[in-house]
Structures are given as structure tokens and as C-alpha cells.
Amino acid sequence: MADAEKGQGAAPAEAGPPSRRKKHILIGAALAILLICLGAVLTRQALQRQIPPVATQTASETGVVRLQELVQAHPAYGDLQKLLQERTELKAHLQESTALPAPLAVQPPEVEQKPFDDSVWQKNAQDVIGRRAELERAQKKAAADYKASTEEDYKARRDAINAEYLNAILNIKLKLDNREAMGLSDETVAKLNADLDDLEAERGGRQMALYRDWQREIEGYAKASVEKDFAASHEDLEKLQAQRQAEAAKAQSEAQQRDIASLSEQMQASAARQQQALAAQDALEENEQQVLALESKILNDIASKAAKVAILHHFTLIVCDPARSLTSLLPDAFRPAAGPDVPEKYVKIISVNATDVTDEVLSELESDSF
């Protein structure tokens, strides 16, 4: 019994060391778990510091509309297109009008008189030369006719003069031919030769005077035959010259009037073009005012419908696509020069978290009449 009691008492003593080991194991496991949890927490905090937190997905506060589609769907878009086409035509017409020369406002130059006087002088000279040649031909014919009709009489008178001196000359020549037979001295021969020369010279002189008288008769007759024609021709030439001078003065006056009329037409056409240009300018200004007014109306209508849609969606902002570029908002002095590299006036917007409500605004536009 004692042994049994010893055996029973000894059993707890032998079980003590395993209990302590188990306790140690549990403590170690708890510490390990604690360390693992602490490491996980520290790792999570480190990751949270390195990676920015993701924003919580919220409802969109901004809407976007495709403006071009809404503008084209507006009932007044057709009227706007007509106004824009009209503006293009007016600008083209105005550009053509401004390219024309300025209106003329000058006095027409005086037509020079000298060319007309020269023309009259040339025509008169031709007439004078022609008439003179005609009279000379008539005078020569009259002279030839008178010469032919009086030539026999002239020759008869010439022969009569020759007959008057024929015997005396023949007697002197006979003496000279027979001077040796007649025993004429040298002084007598010299005197006979002198007498012969005197007789022949006197005969020749009378015959020459007769010939000259005859020629003067021919010339006088010829002149007398055309004298009336010459006087009539001179009078006709004077009348013709006066007539031509009057015609030249009339032609000069008509040329002056034509120049005045032509210049007047040019001035009227130029003034008309200027009036057309001014009218086109006025029409262009009126057209631009109409375009601005209609564009403003269309945009206001779209804005009112967009505001209605914004209330339904609780939007704080609705933007238009396309939107004005930053470059177009700069003052004129800071804008780049026109060219292919210049950004467009309107650019596509960058939408991060905006809801496209174009179809809704389009439905609003189509449902109402303006």
C-alpha cells in the first residue's frame, strides 16, 4: 500500500517537466503570432505610405455636350448657314470692289487742234497740186495747139526777113569769093567781111525777136485760155479750204465731246462701283450683326436646355466639346501669326469624370419649338 501510495505520489512529480515545456511552447507560439501580426501591420503601413490611396468612386458632378451636333440640330441652323453663305459672297464682292481703281474726278483734256489743222493743210496741198497739174496740162495743150496753128505764119515771116537780107549777103559773098579776080585790097576784103557779119547779125536778131514774139504769143494765149479756169479753181479751193476748216473744227469738237462722254461714263461707272462697295460693306455689317444675333440665340437656347439637364443630374458644370483653345484666348499681340502650325481656335476637351448628356439636351431641343 505504501508502494502504491509512493507510486501514486510519484506520478505527478514525473509529469511536471512536460507541463512546463508545453507552457513554453504556447508562449513561444503566441509570441510568434504577435510578431507576425506586428510585421503585417508595419508592412501595411509602409505600403500605405508608398502607394497613394485610391479615391472613392463618387457620382459625376460635370456634364459634357458635343456642341456641333446640338448647333446643327437647332431649328435655326439652316438660317445661320444661309447667313454665313451670304457673308462669304458679300466678302468676295467687297474684295473685288476694293481691288478696282478709285473713282475718277478729273477734267477731260483739251483735244489738240494741230492734228486737225495739219489734216486740212495736207488735203488743201493735195488739191492745189492736183489743180495746178491739171491747169498746167491744159495750158500746155493750148500752147501746143496755138503753136501748131501759127507755125506756118511764123515761118513765113521768118523767111520774109531772110529774103530781105538774101541779096545783099549773096553779093558780098560773091565779091569775097572773087576777090582775087576783082583785085580787091585787104582793106576792102576786111570791110566786106564786116558788112557781111553786120548783115547776118541783124538778120539773126530780127529772126530771134520774131521767134521770141511768137513764143510770147503762144504763152500768152495758153495763159489766157486757162485764166478763167484758174480763177474758178482758186475760188473753189478757197471755199473747199473754208469747208474743211469748218469740218475740222466740228471733228475736233465731236472728239472733245466723245472724250467728255467717255470720261463721264468712266466716272459714273467708278462711282457706281464705289456705291456698290459701300452698299456691300453696309450689307456685310448688317449680315454680321444678324449672324452674331442668331448664333447668340442658338447658344442661349442650347444653354437653357443644358441647364435643365444639369438640374436633373445635379451637375455643377456642363462643358462644351469642342472648347476654346488657350491660344485663342490670348490678346492679339501675343497670338502667333497665321499659318499651318497655329493651333485651331477650338480644341477637343479632356474629360476625366464627366457624363456625356448630348443626347438628352438634343431631345430637349427637338421637343420644344422656338
XYZ file of C-alpha atoms in Angstrom:
370
model
C 0.000 0.000 0.000
C 2.837 2.153 0.799
C 4.310 1.245 -2.522
C 1.088 2.108 -4.202
C 0.932 5.370 -2.423
C 4.504 6.010 -3.441
C 3.639 5.086 -6.943
C 0.638 7.387 -6.929
C 2.591 10.211 -5.357
C 5.475 9.819 -7.774
C 3.405 10.151 -10.909
C 2.682 13.918 -10.567
C 6.270 14.565 -9.812
C 7.314 12.955 -13.101
C 4.595 14.848 -15.070
C 5.855 18.337 -14.056
C 8.568 18.889 -16.637
C 6.338 18.157 -19.701
C 3.811 20.757 -18.500
C 6.449 23.378 -18.325
C 7.568 22.522 -21.841
C 4.046 22.761 -23.133
C 3.659 26.110 -21.479
C 6.819 27.306 -23.058
C 5.641 26.124 -26.462
C 2.376 28.002 -26.077
C 4.165 31.162 -25.003
C 6.536 30.888 -27.974
C 3.659 30.346 -30.396
C 1.853 33.385 -29.015
C 4.970 35.489 -29.354
C 5.443 34.276 -32.918
C 1.864 35.114 -33.783
C 2.298 38.556 -32.202
C 5.448 39.199 -34.171
C 3.764 38.109 -37.377
C 0.808 40.398 -36.743
C 3.146 43.282 -35.879
C 5.123 42.699 -39.073
C 1.959 42.631 -41.101
C 0.808 45.904 -39.561
C 4.179 47.526 -40.141
C 4.282 46.242 -43.754
C 0.758 47.542 -44.410
C 1.664 50.966 -43.050
C 4.788 51.050 -45.193
C 2.788 50.128 -48.299
C 0.173 52.736 -47.460
C 2.888 55.380 -47.257
C 4.328 54.372 -50.688
C 1.045 53.890 -52.623
C -1.376 56.859 -52.662
C -4.861 55.994 -51.539
C -7.389 55.331 -54.272
C -10.143 57.925 -54.381
C -13.542 56.714 -53.556
C -15.734 56.487 -56.630
C -18.359 59.222 -56.416
C -21.132 60.424 -58.675
C -20.105 62.758 -61.574
C -20.654 66.475 -60.986
C -19.746 67.586 -64.531
C -21.521 67.038 -67.809
C -20.264 67.410 -71.365
C -22.124 68.050 -74.637
C -20.983 67.801 -78.251
C -21.736 71.345 -79.249
C -21.526 70.945 -83.033
C -24.257 68.293 -83.073
C -26.519 70.456 -80.923
C -25.960 73.525 -83.114
C -26.731 71.555 -86.277
C -29.897 70.172 -84.662
C -31.235 73.616 -83.787
C -34.187 74.708 -85.997
C -32.411 77.984 -86.860
C -29.252 76.253 -88.080
C -30.419 76.439 -91.726
C -30.955 80.186 -91.415
C -27.483 80.504 -89.919
C -25.968 78.617 -92.859
C -27.724 80.959 -95.317
C -26.389 83.996 -93.456
C -22.867 82.563 -93.452
C -23.073 81.836 -97.195
C -24.335 85.352 -97.780
C -21.446 86.728 -95.740
C -18.961 84.771 -97.860
C -20.477 86.171 -101.058
C -20.524 89.709 -99.679
C -16.870 89.485 -98.658
C -15.899 88.223 -102.116
C -17.879 91.001 -103.793
C -16.384 93.576 -101.448
C -12.879 92.311 -102.154
C -13.473 92.633 -105.914
C -14.861 96.144 -105.454
C -11.908 97.322 -103.369
C -9.495 95.932 -105.984
C -10.916 98.327 -108.612
C -9.355 101.785 -109.091
C -10.655 104.735 -107.136
C -13.401 106.899 -108.679
C -12.232 109.329 -111.330
C -12.721 113.026 -110.654
C -10.719 114.834 -113.328
C -11.492 117.194 -116.176
C -11.125 115.759 -119.689
C -8.058 117.091 -121.517
C -8.496 119.524 -124.365
C -8.255 117.895 -127.773
C -5.193 119.278 -129.563
C -6.041 121.392 -132.605
C -2.781 120.910 -134.516
C -3.591 117.439 -135.924
C -6.834 118.761 -137.400
C -5.064 121.821 -138.889
C -2.362 119.576 -140.340
C -5.017 117.381 -141.893
C -6.688 120.405 -143.508
C -3.338 121.680 -144.780
C -2.422 118.319 -146.289
C -5.763 117.993 -148.064
C -5.535 121.567 -149.374
C -1.983 120.997 -150.562
C -3.068 117.879 -152.423
C -5.926 119.810 -154.031
C -3.662 122.713 -155.027
C -1.082 120.395 -156.525
C -3.770 118.440 -158.350
C -5.477 121.551 -159.699
C -2.141 123.084 -160.703
C -1.108 119.976 -162.576
C -4.477 119.915 -164.313
C -4.168 123.590 -165.343
C -0.603 123.064 -166.497
C -1.708 120.194 -168.710
C -4.496 122.342 -170.146
C -2.074 125.244 -170.647
C 0.474 123.068 -172.403
C -2.190 121.691 -174.663
C -3.401 125.196 -175.507
C 0.193 126.270 -176.230
C 0.748 123.248 -178.453
C -2.499 123.913 -180.313
C -1.678 127.625 -180.804
C 1.864 126.782 -181.937
C 0.591 124.298 -184.458
C -1.927 126.791 -185.817
C 0.558 129.705 -186.083
C 3.741 127.896 -187.009
C 3.273 128.352 -190.751
C 2.713 132.071 -190.314
C 5.818 132.294 -188.133
C 7.909 130.501 -190.713
C 6.588 132.780 -193.463
C 7.536 135.896 -191.528
C 10.925 134.383 -190.721
C 11.502 133.613 -194.402
C 10.454 137.136 -195.329
C 13.130 138.560 -193.070
C 15.648 136.178 -194.554
C 14.647 137.281 -198.057
C 15.238 140.907 -197.159
C 18.902 140.209 -196.474
C 19.449 137.458 -199.020
C 20.569 139.585 -202.000
C 22.879 141.824 -200.039
C 24.522 138.849 -198.321
C 24.869 136.954 -201.598
C 26.503 139.996 -203.312
C 29.062 140.335 -200.509
C 29.793 136.607 -200.572
C 30.259 136.724 -204.393
C 32.738 139.572 -204.071
C 34.638 137.770 -201.388
C 34.707 134.614 -203.417
C 36.080 136.542 -206.471
C 38.272 138.975 -204.575
C 41.415 137.906 -206.426
C 39.801 138.187 -209.808
C 38.408 141.540 -208.864
C 41.729 142.594 -207.379
C 40.243 143.653 -204.056
C 42.595 145.005 -201.486
C 42.859 143.679 -197.974
C 41.108 146.693 -196.560
C 38.181 146.160 -198.960
C 38.006 142.456 -198.044
C 38.014 143.320 -194.348
C 35.248 145.867 -194.854
C 33.185 143.323 -196.850
C 33.567 140.727 -194.042
C 32.490 143.301 -191.505
C 29.472 144.235 -193.607
C 28.632 140.531 -194.010
C 28.802 139.986 -190.235
C 26.626 143.012 -189.608
C 24.004 141.869 -192.091
C 23.917 138.327 -190.734
C 23.745 139.588 -187.147
C 20.951 141.998 -188.000
C 19.072 139.242 -189.807
C 19.587 136.861 -186.899
C 18.491 139.484 -184.417
C 15.273 140.166 -186.265
C 14.576 136.461 -186.633
C 15.264 135.885 -182.911
C 12.980 138.755 -181.985
C 10.324 137.266 -184.260
C 10.747 133.882 -182.543
C 10.525 135.414 -179.087
C 7.425 137.356 -180.018
C 5.898 134.183 -181.353
C 6.739 132.305 -178.109
C 5.242 135.096 -176.042
C 2.127 134.929 -178.179
C 1.934 131.187 -177.558
C 2.469 131.613 -173.799
C 0.006 134.473 -173.600
C -2.600 132.532 -175.469
C -2.065 129.479 -173.275
C -2.371 131.537 -170.084
C -5.414 133.345 -171.370
C -7.031 130.041 -172.255
C -6.826 128.789 -168.629
C -7.167 132.122 -166.863
C -10.878 131.695 -166.208
C -10.355 128.118 -165.095
C -7.524 129.239 -162.825
C -9.687 131.914 -161.178
C -12.551 129.464 -160.770
C -10.191 126.851 -159.357
C -8.725 129.365 -156.887
C -12.192 130.319 -155.727
C -13.181 126.672 -155.406
C -10.042 125.926 -153.403
C -10.761 128.785 -151.007
C -14.318 127.548 -150.499
C -13.078 123.988 -150.073
C -10.451 125.107 -147.571
C -13.048 127.004 -145.560
C -15.332 123.965 -145.674
C -12.559 121.683 -144.496
C -11.597 124.033 -141.702
C -15.214 124.030 -140.545
C -15.290 120.215 -140.760
C -12.019 120.000 -138.809
C -13.389 122.300 -136.109
C -16.528 120.158 -135.960
C -14.457 116.966 -135.781
C -12.356 118.486 -133.005
C -15.491 119.466 -131.101
C -17.000 115.994 -131.592
C -13.773 114.364 -130.408
C -13.812 116.611 -127.349
C -17.437 115.663 -126.678
C -16.609 111.965 -127.092
C -13.745 112.288 -124.622
C -16.038 114.076 -122.183
C -18.740 111.423 -122.626
C -16.257 108.568 -122.269
C -14.713 110.076 -119.159
C -18.172 110.786 -117.772
C -19.153 107.155 -118.315
C -15.980 106.009 -116.576
C -16.656 108.358 -113.676
C -20.255 107.161 -113.414
C -19.176 103.518 -113.572
C -16.499 104.156 -110.964
C -18.944 105.986 -108.725
C -21.435 103.157 -109.176
C -18.772 100.630 -108.190
C -17.976 102.707 -105.131
C -21.659 102.866 -104.213
C -21.891 99.109 -104.681
C -18.850 98.642 -102.463
C -20.379 100.870 -99.780
C -23.680 99.025 -100.065
C -21.835 95.696 -99.832
C -19.968 96.961 -96.770
C -23.236 98.006 -95.129
C -24.832 94.702 -96.077
C -21.828 92.822 -94.675
C -22.021 94.698 -91.378
C -25.757 94.014 -91.155
C -25.144 90.359 -92.040
C -22.514 90.036 -89.316
C -24.904 91.528 -86.789
C -27.557 89.016 -87.864
C -25.058 86.170 -87.618
C -23.988 87.244 -84.130
C -27.601 87.599 -83.027
C -28.596 84.200 -84.438
C -25.516 82.488 -83.024
C -26.256 84.037 -79.647
C -29.866 82.821 -79.821
C -28.807 79.279 -80.754
C -26.219 79.137 -77.963
C -28.667 80.610 -75.451
C -31.278 78.018 -76.413
C -28.727 75.224 -76.039
C -27.554 76.698 -72.728
C -31.109 76.804 -71.390
C -31.707 73.168 -72.311
C -28.336 72.174 -70.873
C -29.195 73.979 -67.643
C -32.377 71.935 -67.403
C -30.440 68.705 -67.852
C -27.862 69.892 -65.304
C -30.591 70.317 -62.682
C -31.850 66.802 -63.329
C -28.362 65.318 -62.871
C -27.299 67.719 -60.090
C -24.366 68.881 -62.235
C -22.340 71.865 -61.130
C -20.888 72.363 -64.623
C -21.551 71.410 -68.226
C -18.704 71.938 -70.677
C -18.826 72.092 -74.471
C -16.833 69.899 -76.783
C -15.053 71.452 -78.671
C -13.880 74.199 -76.328
C -11.923 77.398 -76.923
C -8.176 76.824 -77.098
C -5.900 78.728 -74.739
C -4.107 80.347 -77.671
C -7.322 81.878 -78.981
C -7.909 83.479 -75.579
C -4.623 85.384 -75.683
C -4.575 89.073 -76.668
C -3.986 89.730 -80.357
C -0.440 90.928 -79.728
C 0.530 87.566 -78.203
C -1.147 85.302 -80.731
C 1.106 83.522 -83.236
C 0.982 84.524 -86.880
C -1.438 82.689 -89.126
C -0.053 79.508 -90.610
C -0.350 75.721 -90.700
C 1.345 75.353 -87.293
C -1.050 77.667 -85.454
C -3.407 75.748 -83.119
C -7.063 75.789 -84.028
C -9.387 78.167 -82.275
C -11.438 75.270 -80.913
C -9.901 72.110 -79.462
C -11.282 68.898 -78.014
C -11.674 68.952 -74.240
C -10.101 66.348 -71.952
C -12.896 64.720 -69.952
C -11.780 62.739 -66.840
C -15.025 62.234 -64.946
C -17.761 63.914 -66.983
C -21.044 62.473 -68.201
C -21.954 62.984 -71.874
C -25.505 64.360 -71.907
C -25.579 65.425 -75.572
C -28.477 63.115 -76.418
C -30.531 64.416 -73.506
C -30.018 68.063 -74.489
C -30.733 67.093 -78.116
C -34.049 65.569 -77.022
C -34.894 68.757 -75.173
C -34.129 70.821 -78.294
C -36.230 68.585 -80.515
C -39.150 68.538 -78.088
C -39.553 72.346 -77.979
C -40.260 74.791 -80.792
C -38.518 78.178 -80.880
